[in-house]
Amino acid sequence: MVRLQVLTTNDWALWREARLAALTEAPHAFKSRVGDWHRGGEERWRARLETPGAYNVLASLDGRTVGMASGLPGGDDVYELRSVWVGPGARGLGVSDQLIEAVGTWARRSGARALRLAVIPGNSAAVSLYLRNGFVLTEERGDVLSDGVTREQVMVKTFR
């Protein structure tokens, strides 16, 4: 059975473990690189969890962390879904759906009218996951990636 745990700043070591696992296992899926996160100590990891209004959740299965996701408040009542990852051993078990639903529930309860995310182009598995969870591709151009040319794909799920 999958267990979801909402993190506090005191859970920074759990967050670090999951984030580094995600960046190591799926570097193609994130704008950040594992090398970017190895710098800094406890303060940097705590700071990530202290973002005002943020919601950070881990998924565990049989006592081991298998996934993560974050939600951040945004302008115009459009919140952001970030850092979604599920480890290879837990894929296909609905963990990602549970993480996305948890962030969506948090966002709706917090007053969001929509949830926005950005996907690295070519990550068709992620796009399929988000489409299955009610997101749609938009014409909005996301951030420029490290190549200086390619931009993230933006997807949105509207609540009202």
mmCIF file of N, CA, C and O in Angstrom, residues 6 23 27-28 37 41 48 55 62 64-65 71 80-82 110 117-118 133 136 138 140 142 145 150 152 155:
data_model
loop_
_atom_site.group_PDB
_atom_site.id
_atom_site.type_symbol
_atom_site.label_atom_id
_atom_site.label_comp_id
_atom_site.label_asym_id
_atom_site.label_seq_id
_atom_site.Cartn_x
_atom_site.Cartn_y
_atom_site.Cartn_z
ATOM 1 N N VAL A 6 3.187 14.312 3.914
ATOM 2 C CA VAL A 6 3.434 15.734 3.675
ATOM 3 C C VAL A 6 4.639 16.132 4.521
ATOM 4 O O VAL A 6 4.699 15.830 5.714
ATOM 5 N N LEU A 23 16.787 13.067 -9.618
ATOM 6 C CA LEU A 23 17.698 13.707 -10.565
ATOM 7 C C LEU A 23 18.739 12.729 -11.106
ATOM 8 O O LEU A 23 19.191 12.873 -12.239
ATOM 9 N N PRO A 27 17.459 12.100 -15.242
ATOM 10 C CA PRO A 27 17.969 13.444 -15.547
ATOM 11 C C PRO A 27 17.288 14.073 -16.760
ATOM 12 O O PRO A 27 17.194 15.304 -16.847
ATOM 13 N N HIS A 28 16.784 13.261 -17.666
ATOM 14 C CA HIS A 28 16.093 13.753 -18.856
ATOM 15 C C HIS A 28 14.758 14.430 -18.536
ATOM 16 O O HIS A 28 14.217 15.153 -19.361
ATOM 17 N N TRP A 37 22.403 20.326 -7.126
ATOM 18 C CA TRP A 37 21.855 20.135 -5.787
ATOM 19 C C TRP A 37 22.843 19.565 -4.788
ATOM 20 O O TRP A 37 22.558 19.506 -3.602
ATOM 21 N N GLY A 41 24.445 22.610 2.099
ATOM 22 C CA GLY A 41 24.140 21.590 3.090
ATOM 23 C C GLY A 41 22.697 21.632 3.523
ATOM 24 O O GLY A 41 21.786 21.960 2.747
ATOM 25 N N ARG A 48 14.442 24.920 0.654
ATOM 26 C CA ARG A 48 13.528 24.440 -0.394
ATOM 27 C C ARG A 48 12.175 24.061 0.210
ATOM 28 O O ARG A 48 11.131 24.302 -0.375
ATOM 29 N N TYR A 55 3.750 22.953 -0.763
ATOM 30 C CA TYR A 55 3.250 21.643 -0.348
ATOM 31 C C TYR A 55 4.192 20.607 -0.958
ATOM 32 O O TYR A 55 4.338 20.531 -2.184
ATOM 33 N N ASP A 62 6.131 -0.036 1.211
ATOM 34 C CA ASP A 62 6.880 -0.991 2.034
ATOM 35 C C ASP A 62 8.026 -0.309 2.787
ATOM 36 O O ASP A 62 9.135 -0.857 2.893
ATOM 37 N N ARG A 64 9.869 2.288 2.002
ATOM 38 C CA ARG A 64 10.910 2.986 1.268
ATOM 39 C C ARG A 64 10.304 4.057 0.378
ATOM 40 O O ARG A 64 9.215 3.873 -0.177
ATOM 41 N N THR A 65 11.000 5.177 0.257
ATOM 42 C CA THR A 65 10.520 6.283 -0.564
ATOM 43 C C THR A 65 10.563 5.878 -2.031
ATOM 44 O O THR A 65 11.597 5.412 -2.523
ATOM 45 N N GLY A 71 3.920 21.238 -4.739
ATOM 46 C CA GLY A 71 2.989 22.252 -5.211
ATOM 47 C C GLY A 71 3.445 23.598 -4.681
ATOM 48 O O GLY A 71 3.889 23.706 -3.537
ATOM 49 N N GLU A 80 1.385 25.791 -9.061
ATOM 50 C CA GLU A 80 2.307 25.008 -9.880
ATOM 51 C C GLU A 80 2.530 23.618 -9.302
ATOM 52 O O GLU A 80 2.673 23.459 -8.089
ATOM 53 N N LEU A 81 2.555 22.643 -10.178
ATOM 54 C CA LEU A 81 2.930 21.272 -9.843
ATOM 55 C C LEU A 81 4.364 21.099 -10.308
ATOM 56 O O LEU A 81 4.681 21.382 -11.464
ATOM 57 N N ARG A 82 5.238 20.650 -9.394
ATOM 58 C CA ARG A 82 6.657 20.511 -9.727
ATOM 59 C C ARG A 82 7.229 19.224 -9.141
ATOM 60 O O ARG A 82 6.682 18.648 -8.220
ATOM 61 N N SER A 110 -6.622 25.338 -1.274
ATOM 62 C CA SER A 110 -5.901 26.593 -1.017
ATOM 63 C C SER A 110 -6.437 27.745 -1.854
ATOM 64 O O SER A 110 -5.947 28.867 -1.754
ATOM 65 N N LEU A 117 1.945 23.153 -14.939
ATOM 66 C CA LEU A 117 3.206 22.433 -14.863
ATOM 67 C C LEU A 117 3.974 22.628 -16.158
ATOM 68 O O LEU A 117 3.421 23.074 -17.154
ATOM 69 N N ALA A 118 5.247 22.292 -16.120
ATOM 70 C CA ALA A 118 6.092 22.349 -17.311
ATOM 71 C C ALA A 118 6.757 20.994 -17.500
ATOM 72 O O ALA A 118 7.203 20.379 -16.537
ATOM 73 N N ASN A 133 -4.500 12.702 -16.181
ATOM 74 C CA ASN A 133 -4.918 13.335 -14.929
ATOM 75 C C ASN A 133 -5.611 14.673 -15.151
ATOM 76 O O ASN A 133 -5.733 15.473 -14.220
ATOM 77 N N VAL A 136 -4.146 19.717 -19.858
ATOM 78 C CA VAL A 136 -4.140 19.914 -21.308
ATOM 79 C C VAL A 136 -2.886 20.702 -21.688
ATOM 80 O O VAL A 136 -2.398 21.524 -20.919
ATOM 81 N N THR A 138 -0.901 23.570 -23.525
ATOM 82 C CA THR A 138 -1.240 24.951 -23.850
ATOM 83 C C THR A 138 -0.290 25.478 -24.918
ATOM 84 O O THR A 138 0.694 24.826 -25.268
ATOM 85 N N GLU A 140 1.252 28.250 -24.310
ATOM 86 C CA GLU A 140 2.218 29.027 -23.527
ATOM 87 C C GLU A 140 3.619 28.438 -23.689
ATOM 88 O O GLU A 140 3.802 27.227 -23.661
ATOM 89 N N GLY A 142 7.192 27.738 -22.223
ATOM 90 C CA GLY A 142 7.835 27.591 -20.921
ATOM 91 C C GLY A 142 9.237 28.176 -20.922
ATOM 92 O O GLY A 142 9.666 28.811 -21.888
ATOM 93 N N LEU A 145 15.485 26.024 -21.934
ATOM 94 C CA LEU A 145 16.337 25.005 -21.340
ATOM 95 C C LEU A 145 17.812 25.340 -21.553
ATOM 96 O O LEU A 145 18.140 26.344 -22.191
ATOM 97 N N THR A 150 15.537 25.393 -26.819
ATOM 98 C CA THR A 150 14.357 24.583 -26.503
ATOM 99 C C THR A 150 13.644 25.145 -25.288
ATOM 100 O O THR A 150 14.256 25.588 -24.335
ATOM 101 N N GLU A 152 10.350 24.528 -22.397
ATOM 102 C CA GLU A 152 9.468 23.555 -21.759
ATOM 103 C C GLU A 152 8.069 23.631 -22.376
ATOM 104 O O GLU A 152 7.656 24.684 -22.852
ATOM 105 N N MET A 155 1.505 22.739 -19.410
ATOM 106 C CA MET A 155 0.211 22.078 -19.328
ATOM 107 C C MET A 155 -0.557 22.666 -18.154
ATOM 108 O O MET A 155 0.042 23.110 -17.170
#
